[in-house]
GROMACS .gro file of C-alpha atoms in nm:
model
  375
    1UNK     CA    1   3.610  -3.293   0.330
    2UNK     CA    2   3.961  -3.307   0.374
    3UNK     CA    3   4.245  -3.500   0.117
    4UNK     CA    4   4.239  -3.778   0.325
    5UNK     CA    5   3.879  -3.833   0.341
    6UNK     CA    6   3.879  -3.816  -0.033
    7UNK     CA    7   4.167  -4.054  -0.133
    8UNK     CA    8   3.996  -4.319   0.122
    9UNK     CA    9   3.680  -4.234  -0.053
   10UNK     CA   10   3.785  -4.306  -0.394
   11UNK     CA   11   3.999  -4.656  -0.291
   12UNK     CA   12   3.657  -4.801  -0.108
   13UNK     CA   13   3.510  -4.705  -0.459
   14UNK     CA   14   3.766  -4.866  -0.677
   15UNK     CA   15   3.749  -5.170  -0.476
   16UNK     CA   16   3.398  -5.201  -0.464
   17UNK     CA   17   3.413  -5.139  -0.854
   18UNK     CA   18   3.686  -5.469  -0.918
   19UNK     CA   19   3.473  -5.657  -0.701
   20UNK     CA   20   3.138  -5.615  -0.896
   21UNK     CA   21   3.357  -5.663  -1.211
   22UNK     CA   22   3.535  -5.998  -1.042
   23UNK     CA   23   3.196  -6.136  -0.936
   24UNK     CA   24   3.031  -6.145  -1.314
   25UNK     CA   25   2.803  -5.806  -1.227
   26UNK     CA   26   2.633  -5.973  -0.897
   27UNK     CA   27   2.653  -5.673  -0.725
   28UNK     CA   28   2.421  -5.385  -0.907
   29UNK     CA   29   2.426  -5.043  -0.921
   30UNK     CA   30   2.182  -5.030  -0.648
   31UNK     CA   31   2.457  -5.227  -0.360
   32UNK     CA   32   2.734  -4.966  -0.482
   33UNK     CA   33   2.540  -4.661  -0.389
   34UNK     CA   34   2.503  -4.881  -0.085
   35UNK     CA   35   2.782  -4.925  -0.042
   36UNK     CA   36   2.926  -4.565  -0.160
   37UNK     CA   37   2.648  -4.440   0.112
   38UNK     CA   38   2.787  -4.598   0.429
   39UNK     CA   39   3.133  -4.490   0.274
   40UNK     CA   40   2.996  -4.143   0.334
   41UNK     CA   41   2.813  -4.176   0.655
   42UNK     CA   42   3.147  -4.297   0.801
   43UNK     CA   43   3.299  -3.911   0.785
   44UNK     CA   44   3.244  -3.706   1.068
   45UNK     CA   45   2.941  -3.462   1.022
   46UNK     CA   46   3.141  -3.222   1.185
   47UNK     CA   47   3.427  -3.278   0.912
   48UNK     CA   48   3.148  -3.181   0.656
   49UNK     CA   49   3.052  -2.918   0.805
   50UNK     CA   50   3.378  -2.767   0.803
   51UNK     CA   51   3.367  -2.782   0.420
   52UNK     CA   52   3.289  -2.476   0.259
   53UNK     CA   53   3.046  -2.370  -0.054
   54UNK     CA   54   3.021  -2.068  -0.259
   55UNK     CA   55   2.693  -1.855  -0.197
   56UNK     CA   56   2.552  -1.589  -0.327
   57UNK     CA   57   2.450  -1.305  -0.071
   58UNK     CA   58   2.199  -1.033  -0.008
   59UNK     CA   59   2.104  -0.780   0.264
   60UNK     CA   60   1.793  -0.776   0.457
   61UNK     CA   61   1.591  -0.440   0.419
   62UNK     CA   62   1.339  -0.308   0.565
   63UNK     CA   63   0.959  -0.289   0.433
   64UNK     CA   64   0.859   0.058   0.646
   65UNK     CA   65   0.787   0.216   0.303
   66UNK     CA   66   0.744   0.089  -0.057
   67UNK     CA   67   0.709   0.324  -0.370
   68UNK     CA   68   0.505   0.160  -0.608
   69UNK     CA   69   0.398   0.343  -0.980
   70UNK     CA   70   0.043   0.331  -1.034
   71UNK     CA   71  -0.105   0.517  -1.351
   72UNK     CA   72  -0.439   0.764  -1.297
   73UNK     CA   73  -0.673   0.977  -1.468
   74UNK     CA   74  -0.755   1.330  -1.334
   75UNK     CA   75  -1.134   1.416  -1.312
   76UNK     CA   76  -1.357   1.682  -1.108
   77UNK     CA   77  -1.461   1.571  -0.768
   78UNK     CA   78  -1.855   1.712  -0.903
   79UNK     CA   79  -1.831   1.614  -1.244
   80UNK     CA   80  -2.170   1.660  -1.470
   81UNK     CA   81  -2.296   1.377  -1.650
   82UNK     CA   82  -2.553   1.396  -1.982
   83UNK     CA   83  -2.795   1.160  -2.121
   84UNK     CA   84  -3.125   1.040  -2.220
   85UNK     CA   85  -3.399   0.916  -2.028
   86UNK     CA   86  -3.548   0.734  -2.330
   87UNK     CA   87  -3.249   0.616  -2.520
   88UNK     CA   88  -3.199   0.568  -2.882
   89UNK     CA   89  -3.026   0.561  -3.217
   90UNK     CA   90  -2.778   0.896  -3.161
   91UNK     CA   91  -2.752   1.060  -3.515
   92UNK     CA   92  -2.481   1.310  -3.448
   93UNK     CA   93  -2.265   1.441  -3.258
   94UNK     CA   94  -2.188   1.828  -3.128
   95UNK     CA   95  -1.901   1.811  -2.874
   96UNK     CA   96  -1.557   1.579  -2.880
   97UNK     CA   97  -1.376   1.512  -2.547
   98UNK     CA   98  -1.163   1.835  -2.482
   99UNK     CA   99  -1.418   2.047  -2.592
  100UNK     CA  100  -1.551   2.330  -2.337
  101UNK     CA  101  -1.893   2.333  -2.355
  102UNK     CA  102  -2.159   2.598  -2.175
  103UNK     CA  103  -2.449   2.443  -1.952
  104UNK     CA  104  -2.738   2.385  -2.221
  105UNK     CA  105  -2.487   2.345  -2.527
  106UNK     CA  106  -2.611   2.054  -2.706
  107UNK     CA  107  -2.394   1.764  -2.733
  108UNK     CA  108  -2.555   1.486  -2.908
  109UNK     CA  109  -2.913   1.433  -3.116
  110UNK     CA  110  -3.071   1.096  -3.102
  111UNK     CA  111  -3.307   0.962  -3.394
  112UNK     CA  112  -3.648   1.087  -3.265
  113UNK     CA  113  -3.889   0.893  -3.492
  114UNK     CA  114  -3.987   0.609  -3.180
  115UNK     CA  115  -4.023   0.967  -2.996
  116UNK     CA  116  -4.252   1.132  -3.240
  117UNK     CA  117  -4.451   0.796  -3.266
  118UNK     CA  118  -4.523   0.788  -2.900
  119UNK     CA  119  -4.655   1.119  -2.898
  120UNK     CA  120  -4.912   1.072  -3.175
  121UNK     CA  121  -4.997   0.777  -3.002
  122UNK     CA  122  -5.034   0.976  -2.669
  123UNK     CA  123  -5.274   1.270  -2.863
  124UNK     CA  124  -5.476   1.000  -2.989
  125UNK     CA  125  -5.534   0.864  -2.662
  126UNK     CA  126  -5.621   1.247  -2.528
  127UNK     CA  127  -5.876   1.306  -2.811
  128UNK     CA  128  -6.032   1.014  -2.719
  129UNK     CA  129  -6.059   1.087  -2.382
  130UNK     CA  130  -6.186   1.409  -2.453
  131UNK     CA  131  -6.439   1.287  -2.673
  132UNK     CA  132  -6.569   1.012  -2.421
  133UNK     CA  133  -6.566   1.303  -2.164
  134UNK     CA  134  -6.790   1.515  -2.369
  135UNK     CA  135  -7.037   1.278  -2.397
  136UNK     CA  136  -7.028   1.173  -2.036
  137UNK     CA  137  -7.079   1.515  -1.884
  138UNK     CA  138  -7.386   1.569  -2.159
  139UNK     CA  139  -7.537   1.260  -2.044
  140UNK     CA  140  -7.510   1.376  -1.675
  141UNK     CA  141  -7.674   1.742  -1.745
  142UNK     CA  142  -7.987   1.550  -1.924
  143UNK     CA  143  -8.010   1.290  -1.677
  144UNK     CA  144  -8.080   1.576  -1.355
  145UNK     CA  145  -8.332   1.786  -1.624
  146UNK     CA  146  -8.500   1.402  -1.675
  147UNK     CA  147  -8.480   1.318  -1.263
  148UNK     CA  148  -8.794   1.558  -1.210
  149UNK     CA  149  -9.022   1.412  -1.418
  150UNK     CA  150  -8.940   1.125  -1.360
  151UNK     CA  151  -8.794   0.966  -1.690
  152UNK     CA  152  -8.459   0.955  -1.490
  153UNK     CA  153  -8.455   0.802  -1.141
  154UNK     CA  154  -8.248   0.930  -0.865
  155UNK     CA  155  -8.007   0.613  -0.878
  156UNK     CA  156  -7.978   0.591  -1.258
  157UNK     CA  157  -7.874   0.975  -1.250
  158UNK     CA  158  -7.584   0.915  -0.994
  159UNK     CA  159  -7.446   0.610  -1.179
  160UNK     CA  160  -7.400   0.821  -1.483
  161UNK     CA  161  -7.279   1.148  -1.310
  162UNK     CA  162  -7.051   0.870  -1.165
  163UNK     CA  163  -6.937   0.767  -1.523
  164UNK     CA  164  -6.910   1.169  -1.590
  165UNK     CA  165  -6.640   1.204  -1.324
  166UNK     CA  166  -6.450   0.890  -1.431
  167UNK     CA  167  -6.425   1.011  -1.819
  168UNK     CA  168  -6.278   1.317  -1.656
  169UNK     CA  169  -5.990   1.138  -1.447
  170UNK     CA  170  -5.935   0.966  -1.759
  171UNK     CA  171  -5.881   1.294  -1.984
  172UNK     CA  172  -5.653   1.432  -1.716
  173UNK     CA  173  -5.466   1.123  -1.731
  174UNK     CA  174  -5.431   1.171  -2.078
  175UNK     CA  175  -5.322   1.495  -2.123
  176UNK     CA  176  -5.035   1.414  -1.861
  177UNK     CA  177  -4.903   1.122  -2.104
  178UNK     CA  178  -4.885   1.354  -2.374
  179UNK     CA  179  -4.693   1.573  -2.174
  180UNK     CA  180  -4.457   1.274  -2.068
  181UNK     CA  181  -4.429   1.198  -2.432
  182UNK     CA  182  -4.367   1.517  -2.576
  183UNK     CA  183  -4.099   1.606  -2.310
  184UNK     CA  184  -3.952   1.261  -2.381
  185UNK     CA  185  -3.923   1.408  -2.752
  186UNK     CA  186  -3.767   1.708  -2.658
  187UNK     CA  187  -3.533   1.502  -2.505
  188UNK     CA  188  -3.400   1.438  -2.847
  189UNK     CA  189  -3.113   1.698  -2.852
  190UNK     CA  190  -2.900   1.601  -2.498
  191UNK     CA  191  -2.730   1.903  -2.386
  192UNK     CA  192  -2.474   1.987  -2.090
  193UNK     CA  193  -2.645   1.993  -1.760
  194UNK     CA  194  -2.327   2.283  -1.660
  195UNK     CA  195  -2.023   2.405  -1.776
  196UNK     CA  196  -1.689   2.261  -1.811
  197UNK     CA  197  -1.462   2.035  -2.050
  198UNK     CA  198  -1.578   1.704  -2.164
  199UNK     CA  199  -1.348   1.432  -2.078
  200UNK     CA  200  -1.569   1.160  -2.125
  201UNK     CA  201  -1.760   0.961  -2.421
  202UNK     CA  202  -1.955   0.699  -2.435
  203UNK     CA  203  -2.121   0.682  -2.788
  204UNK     CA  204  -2.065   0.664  -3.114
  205UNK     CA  205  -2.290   0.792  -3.429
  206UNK     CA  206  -2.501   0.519  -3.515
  207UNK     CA  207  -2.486   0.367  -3.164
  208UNK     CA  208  -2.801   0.301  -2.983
  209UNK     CA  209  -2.827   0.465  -2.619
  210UNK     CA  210  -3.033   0.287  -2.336
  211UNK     CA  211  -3.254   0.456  -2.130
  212UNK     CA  212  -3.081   0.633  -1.895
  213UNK     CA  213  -2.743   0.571  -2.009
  214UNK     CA  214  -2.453   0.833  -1.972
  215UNK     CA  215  -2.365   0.905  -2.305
  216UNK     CA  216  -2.142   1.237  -2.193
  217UNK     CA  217  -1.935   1.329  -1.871
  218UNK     CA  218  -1.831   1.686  -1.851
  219UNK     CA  219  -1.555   1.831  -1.602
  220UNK     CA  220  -1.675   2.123  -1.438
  221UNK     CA  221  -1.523   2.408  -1.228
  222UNK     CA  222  -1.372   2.354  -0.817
  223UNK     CA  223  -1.152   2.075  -0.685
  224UNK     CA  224  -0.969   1.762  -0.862
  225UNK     CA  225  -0.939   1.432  -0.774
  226UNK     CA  226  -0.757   1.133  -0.932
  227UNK     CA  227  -0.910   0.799  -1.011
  228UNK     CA  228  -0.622   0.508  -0.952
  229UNK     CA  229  -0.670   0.120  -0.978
  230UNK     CA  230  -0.455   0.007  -0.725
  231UNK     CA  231  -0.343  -0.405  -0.726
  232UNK     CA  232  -0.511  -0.578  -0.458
  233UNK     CA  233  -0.217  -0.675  -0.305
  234UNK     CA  234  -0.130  -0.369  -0.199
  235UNK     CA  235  -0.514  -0.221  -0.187
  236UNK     CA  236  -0.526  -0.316   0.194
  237UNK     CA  237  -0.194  -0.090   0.283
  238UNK     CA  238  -0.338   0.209   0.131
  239UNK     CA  239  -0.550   0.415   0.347
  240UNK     CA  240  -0.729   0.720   0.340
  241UNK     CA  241  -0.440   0.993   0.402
  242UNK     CA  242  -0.167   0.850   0.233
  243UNK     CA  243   0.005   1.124   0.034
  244UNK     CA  244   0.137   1.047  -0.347
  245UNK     CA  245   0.354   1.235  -0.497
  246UNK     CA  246   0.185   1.252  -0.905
  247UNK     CA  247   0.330   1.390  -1.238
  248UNK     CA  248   0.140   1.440  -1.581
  249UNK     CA  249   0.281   1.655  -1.925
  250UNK     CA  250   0.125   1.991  -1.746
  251UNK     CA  251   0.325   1.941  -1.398
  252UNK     CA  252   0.357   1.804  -1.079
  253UNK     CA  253   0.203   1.773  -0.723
  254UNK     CA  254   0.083   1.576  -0.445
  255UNK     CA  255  -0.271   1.396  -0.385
  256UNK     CA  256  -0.397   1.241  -0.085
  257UNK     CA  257  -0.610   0.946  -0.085
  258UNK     CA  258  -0.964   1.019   0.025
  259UNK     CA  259  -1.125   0.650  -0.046
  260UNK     CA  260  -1.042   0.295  -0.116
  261UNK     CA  261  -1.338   0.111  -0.277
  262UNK     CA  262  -1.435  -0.215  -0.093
  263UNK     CA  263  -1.487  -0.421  -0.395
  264UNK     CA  264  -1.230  -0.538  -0.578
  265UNK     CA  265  -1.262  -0.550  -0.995
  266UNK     CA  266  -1.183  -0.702  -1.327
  267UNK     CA  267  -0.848  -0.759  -1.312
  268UNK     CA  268  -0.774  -0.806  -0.899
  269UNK     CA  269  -0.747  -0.461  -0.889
  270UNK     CA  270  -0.922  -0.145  -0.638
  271UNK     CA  271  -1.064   0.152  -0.727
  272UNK     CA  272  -0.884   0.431  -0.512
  273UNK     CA  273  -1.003   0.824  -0.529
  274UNK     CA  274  -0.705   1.065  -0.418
  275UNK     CA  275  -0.796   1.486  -0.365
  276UNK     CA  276  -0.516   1.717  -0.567
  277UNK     CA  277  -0.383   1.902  -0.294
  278UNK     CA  278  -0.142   2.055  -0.550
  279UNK     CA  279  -0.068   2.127  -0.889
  280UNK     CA  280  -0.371   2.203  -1.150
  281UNK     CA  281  -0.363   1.926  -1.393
  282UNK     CA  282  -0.665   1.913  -1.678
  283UNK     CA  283  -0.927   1.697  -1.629
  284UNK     CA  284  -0.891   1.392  -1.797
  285UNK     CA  285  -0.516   1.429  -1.772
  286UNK     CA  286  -0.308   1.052  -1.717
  287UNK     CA  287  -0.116   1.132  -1.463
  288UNK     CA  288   0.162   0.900  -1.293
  289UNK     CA  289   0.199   0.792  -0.913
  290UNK     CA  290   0.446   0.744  -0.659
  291UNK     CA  291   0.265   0.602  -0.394
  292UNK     CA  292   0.438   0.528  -0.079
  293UNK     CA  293   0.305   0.301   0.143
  294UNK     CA  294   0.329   0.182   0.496
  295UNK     CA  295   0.434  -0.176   0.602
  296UNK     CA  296   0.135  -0.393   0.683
  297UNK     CA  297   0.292  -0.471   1.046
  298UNK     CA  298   0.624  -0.549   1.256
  299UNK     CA  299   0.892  -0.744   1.184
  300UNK     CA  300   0.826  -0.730   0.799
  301UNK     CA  301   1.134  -0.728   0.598
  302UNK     CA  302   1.212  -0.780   0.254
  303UNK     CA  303   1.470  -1.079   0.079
  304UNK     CA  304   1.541  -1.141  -0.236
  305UNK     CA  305   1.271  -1.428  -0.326
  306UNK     CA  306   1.523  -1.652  -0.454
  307UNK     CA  307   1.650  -1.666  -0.082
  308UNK     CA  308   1.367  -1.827   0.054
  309UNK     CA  309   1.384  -2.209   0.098
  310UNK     CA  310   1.066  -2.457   0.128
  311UNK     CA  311   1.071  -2.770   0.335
  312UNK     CA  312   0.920  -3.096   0.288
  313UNK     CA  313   0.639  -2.995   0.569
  314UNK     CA  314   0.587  -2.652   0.384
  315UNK     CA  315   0.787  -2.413   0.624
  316UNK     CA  316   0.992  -2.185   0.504
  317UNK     CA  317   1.329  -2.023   0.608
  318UNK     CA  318   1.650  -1.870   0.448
  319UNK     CA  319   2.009  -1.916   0.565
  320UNK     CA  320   2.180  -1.618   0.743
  321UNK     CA  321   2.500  -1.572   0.725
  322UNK     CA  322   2.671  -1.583   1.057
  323UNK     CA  323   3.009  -1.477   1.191
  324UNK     CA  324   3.313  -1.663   1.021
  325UNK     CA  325   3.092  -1.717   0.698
  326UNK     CA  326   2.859  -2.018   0.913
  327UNK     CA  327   2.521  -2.004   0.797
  328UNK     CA  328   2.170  -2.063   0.980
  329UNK     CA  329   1.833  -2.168   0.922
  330UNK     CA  330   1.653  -1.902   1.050
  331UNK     CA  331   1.247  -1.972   0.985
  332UNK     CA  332   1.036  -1.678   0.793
  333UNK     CA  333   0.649  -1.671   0.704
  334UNK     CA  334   0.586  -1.558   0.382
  335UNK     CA  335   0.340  -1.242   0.316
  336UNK     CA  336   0.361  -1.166  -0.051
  337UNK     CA  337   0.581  -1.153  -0.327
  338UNK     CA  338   0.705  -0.796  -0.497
  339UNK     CA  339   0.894  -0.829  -0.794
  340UNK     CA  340   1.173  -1.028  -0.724
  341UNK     CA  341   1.156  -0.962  -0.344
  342UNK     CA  342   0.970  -1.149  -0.077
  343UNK     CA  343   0.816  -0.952   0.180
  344UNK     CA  344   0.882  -1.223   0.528
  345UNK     CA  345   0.792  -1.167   0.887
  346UNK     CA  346   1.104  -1.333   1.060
  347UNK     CA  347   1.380  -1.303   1.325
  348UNK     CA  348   1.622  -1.064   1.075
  349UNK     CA  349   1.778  -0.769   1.151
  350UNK     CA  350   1.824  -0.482   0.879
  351UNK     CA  351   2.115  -0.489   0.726
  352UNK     CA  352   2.238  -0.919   0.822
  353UNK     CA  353   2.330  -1.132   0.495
  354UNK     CA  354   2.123  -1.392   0.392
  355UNK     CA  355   2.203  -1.671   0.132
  356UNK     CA  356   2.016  -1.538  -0.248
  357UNK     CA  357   2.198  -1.810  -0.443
  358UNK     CA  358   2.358  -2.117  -0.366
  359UNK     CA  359   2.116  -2.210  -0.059
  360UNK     CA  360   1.971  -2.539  -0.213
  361UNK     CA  361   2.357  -2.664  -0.224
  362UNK     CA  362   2.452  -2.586   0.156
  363UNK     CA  363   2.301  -2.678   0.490
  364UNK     CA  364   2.282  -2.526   0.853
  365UNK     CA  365   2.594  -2.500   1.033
  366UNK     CA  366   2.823  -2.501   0.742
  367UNK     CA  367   3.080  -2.252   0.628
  368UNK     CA  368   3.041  -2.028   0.323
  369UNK     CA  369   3.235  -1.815   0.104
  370UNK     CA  370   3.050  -1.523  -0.062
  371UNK     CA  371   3.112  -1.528  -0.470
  372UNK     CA  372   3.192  -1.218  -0.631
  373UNK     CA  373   3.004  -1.117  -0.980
  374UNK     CA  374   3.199  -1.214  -1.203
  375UNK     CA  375   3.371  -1.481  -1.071
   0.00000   0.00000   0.00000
C-alpha cells in the first residue's frame, strides 16, 4: 500500500468520523466499517499485492529415512520358562533375576498343603476301589463253583463277573489319580527346565500362582534377540530386514528386525522382535535403538508443522516461496505429524522455502521478506 493510498485512506476515515459525530451518532459502528470496507476495496489488488510482509522460512527435506529412538530389552530367541501346573501360595523363593541357574535348580516352593490334601483324598478313593474290587472278583470265583449245581444260573454268573471287571476299571482308574495327585505334589518345588540366567519374575512370596502360570523365565545359551514396542505410527514402515543400529552399558551393535506383531497394544504401540547380528549384550539388558526407517511412499517430504495452512473446506497447503520473495499456495495432503514436523505428500522440491511463520498474515501472490532471528 503505497503513501498515497494511505493518506486517502485516513481522510475518507476522518470524514466519515465528523460526519457520524455531526449527525448525533446516526451512523453506527457497523456503516463505518462499511464504509471503511469499500474504502479498501477501491485499491488495486494488484497494489496490495505489491505490499510486502515479514515471514518466517524453512526448507523442505526429504522423508527417505527417519531415525527414531526406541528403548528394548535383550532376551534369548529359545528362552525357558518355569511354573506350576497346579498353582498356589509360593512360600519362598531360590533364584533372583541375574542369577545363573543349572537345569533342575529349584527356583521357587509353593505351599503344598491343597497338594497333600488331594492326594489323601486320591488314596482314599484307591483303597476303596481296591476293596470293592476284592469283593467283586470273590463273588465271581463262587458264582462259576455255584453255576454247576445249579445254585448260580448261567446269566446271574455273567452279570456279576460283569460287575468283577467293572470294579477293576475302577481300581485302575484310581491308582492313576493318585499318581496325577502325587506328581501334582511333587510339583511343589518348581525348578529350571535348562540352564541359563534368569531375567524374568513374576511372583512374589506370599503371592498365589494360577495354574499354569509362568512364575520364572530363564535366558539360556545360542542367539539374542531384542523385544521393542514400536509407536503405531511408525509400526507400518518397519519391516522385517530393517537394520538398527542398538547400544546398552556392555556395548554396541546392529539388529535386524525379524517380526512385526499384527496387533497393536496398550498404549497404540507394536510389538517388534529384532535378531542381534552383533555385539553380545546380557539377556535382559535395556538396550537403546536407532531405527532408521524408509519413507512410506513418493513424494513424501517433511515441513515444519507450523507451515501448514487449513482452509475453510479442510484442504491444506503451505506457501512457497518463489523467486523475488512472491509466495504460492501450493496444496499438500497431510500423512502424520513427527514432532514438530509434518510429513506432506505435495508438489515440493528438496531444498525450496516454504513460509513456517507468518503464513496466516500473507496471501498468494504477495511479496515477502524473510525475518532474521533476532530481529
Amino acid at each position: 500500500m503505497t503513501k498515497r493510498h494511505l493518506a486517502a485512506l485516513r481522510r475518507f476515515y476522518y470524514i466519515n468520523k465528523q460526519s457520524c459525530i455531526l449527525i448525533g451518532g446516526v451512523l453506527g459502528a457497523g456503516a463505518l466499517w462499511s464504509a471503511t470496507a469499500l474504502a479498501f476495496s477501491a485499491i488495486d489488488e494488484d497494489q496490495v499485492a505489491e505490499t510486502r510482509a515479514f515471514v518466517a522460512a524453512a526448507e523442505v527435506r526429504g522423508d527417505a529415512a527417519a531415525e527414531d529412538s526406541l528403548t528394548g530389552i535383550v532376551q534369548s530367541a529359545t528362552p525357558f520358562q518355569a511354573g506350576s501346573v497346579d498353582g498356589g501360595r509360593v512360600v519362598r523363593l531360590l533364584a533372583q533375576i541375574g542369577d545363573r541357574v543349572a537345569a533342575g535348580t529349584p527356583l521357587a516352593v509353593l505351599d503344598g498343603t491343597g497338594a497333600a490334601l488331594r492326594v489323601k483324598q486320591a488314596q482314599g478313593e484307591l483303597d476303596r476301589a481296591a476293596a470293592i474290587a476284592a469283593e467283586r472278583a470273590t463273588a465271581a470265583a463262587r458264582a462259576a463253583e455255584l453255576v454247576p449245581t445249579g445254585t448260580v444260573s448261567e446269566a446271574e454268573r455273567s452279570a456279576i463277573e460283569a460287575e468283577a471287571r467293572a470294579a477293576t476299571g475302577a481300581l485302575r482308574a484310581a491308582r492313576a489319580g493318585l499318581g496325577l495327585a502325587q506328581d501334582a505334589a511333587g510339583q511343589r518345588i518348581v525348578r529350571a527346565p535348562g540352564s541359563g540366567v534368569v531375567a524374568g519374575r513374576n511372583i512374589e512370596v506370599g503371592g498365589v500362582a494360577a495354574p499354569g502360570q509362568i512364575l520364572f523365565v530363564i535366558e539360556g545359551g545360542g542367539g539374542r534377540q531384542i523385544l521393542a514396542a514400536v509407536p503405531q505410527k511408525l509400526a507400518d514402515r518397519v519391516k522385517p530386514g530393517n537394520r538398527v543400529r542398538y547400544s546398552s552399558e556392555t556395548g554396541a551393535g546392529e539388529a535386524e528386525v525379524i517380526g512385526v506383531s499384527p496387533r497393536v497394544e496398550d498404549g497404540g504401540v507394536v510389538p517388534v522382535r529384532l535378531a542381534i547380528r552383533s555385539g553380545q549384550p546380557m539377556p535382559g539388558a535395556i538396550v537403546r535403538l536407532t531405527m532408521t526407517v524408509e519413507s512410506s511412499g513418493a513424494g513424501v517430504v517433511r515441513v515444519p508443522a507450523t507451515a501448514v495452512q487449513v482452509q475453510r473446506n479442510g484442504s491444506r497447503f503451505v506457501y512457497r516461496i518463489g523467486s523475488e520473495g512472491r509466495i504460492v499456495r501450493v496444496p499438500v495432503t497431510l500423512i502424520a505429524l513427527t514432532g514438530s514436523d509434518a510429513r506432506v505428500t505435495a508438489a515440493l522440491p528438496l531444498g525450496a522455502r516454504v513460509v513456517e511463520a507468518g503464513g496466516a498474515f500473507v496471501r498468494h501472490g504477495q511479496r515477502v521478506l524473510i525475518a532474521k532471528p533476532g530481529t
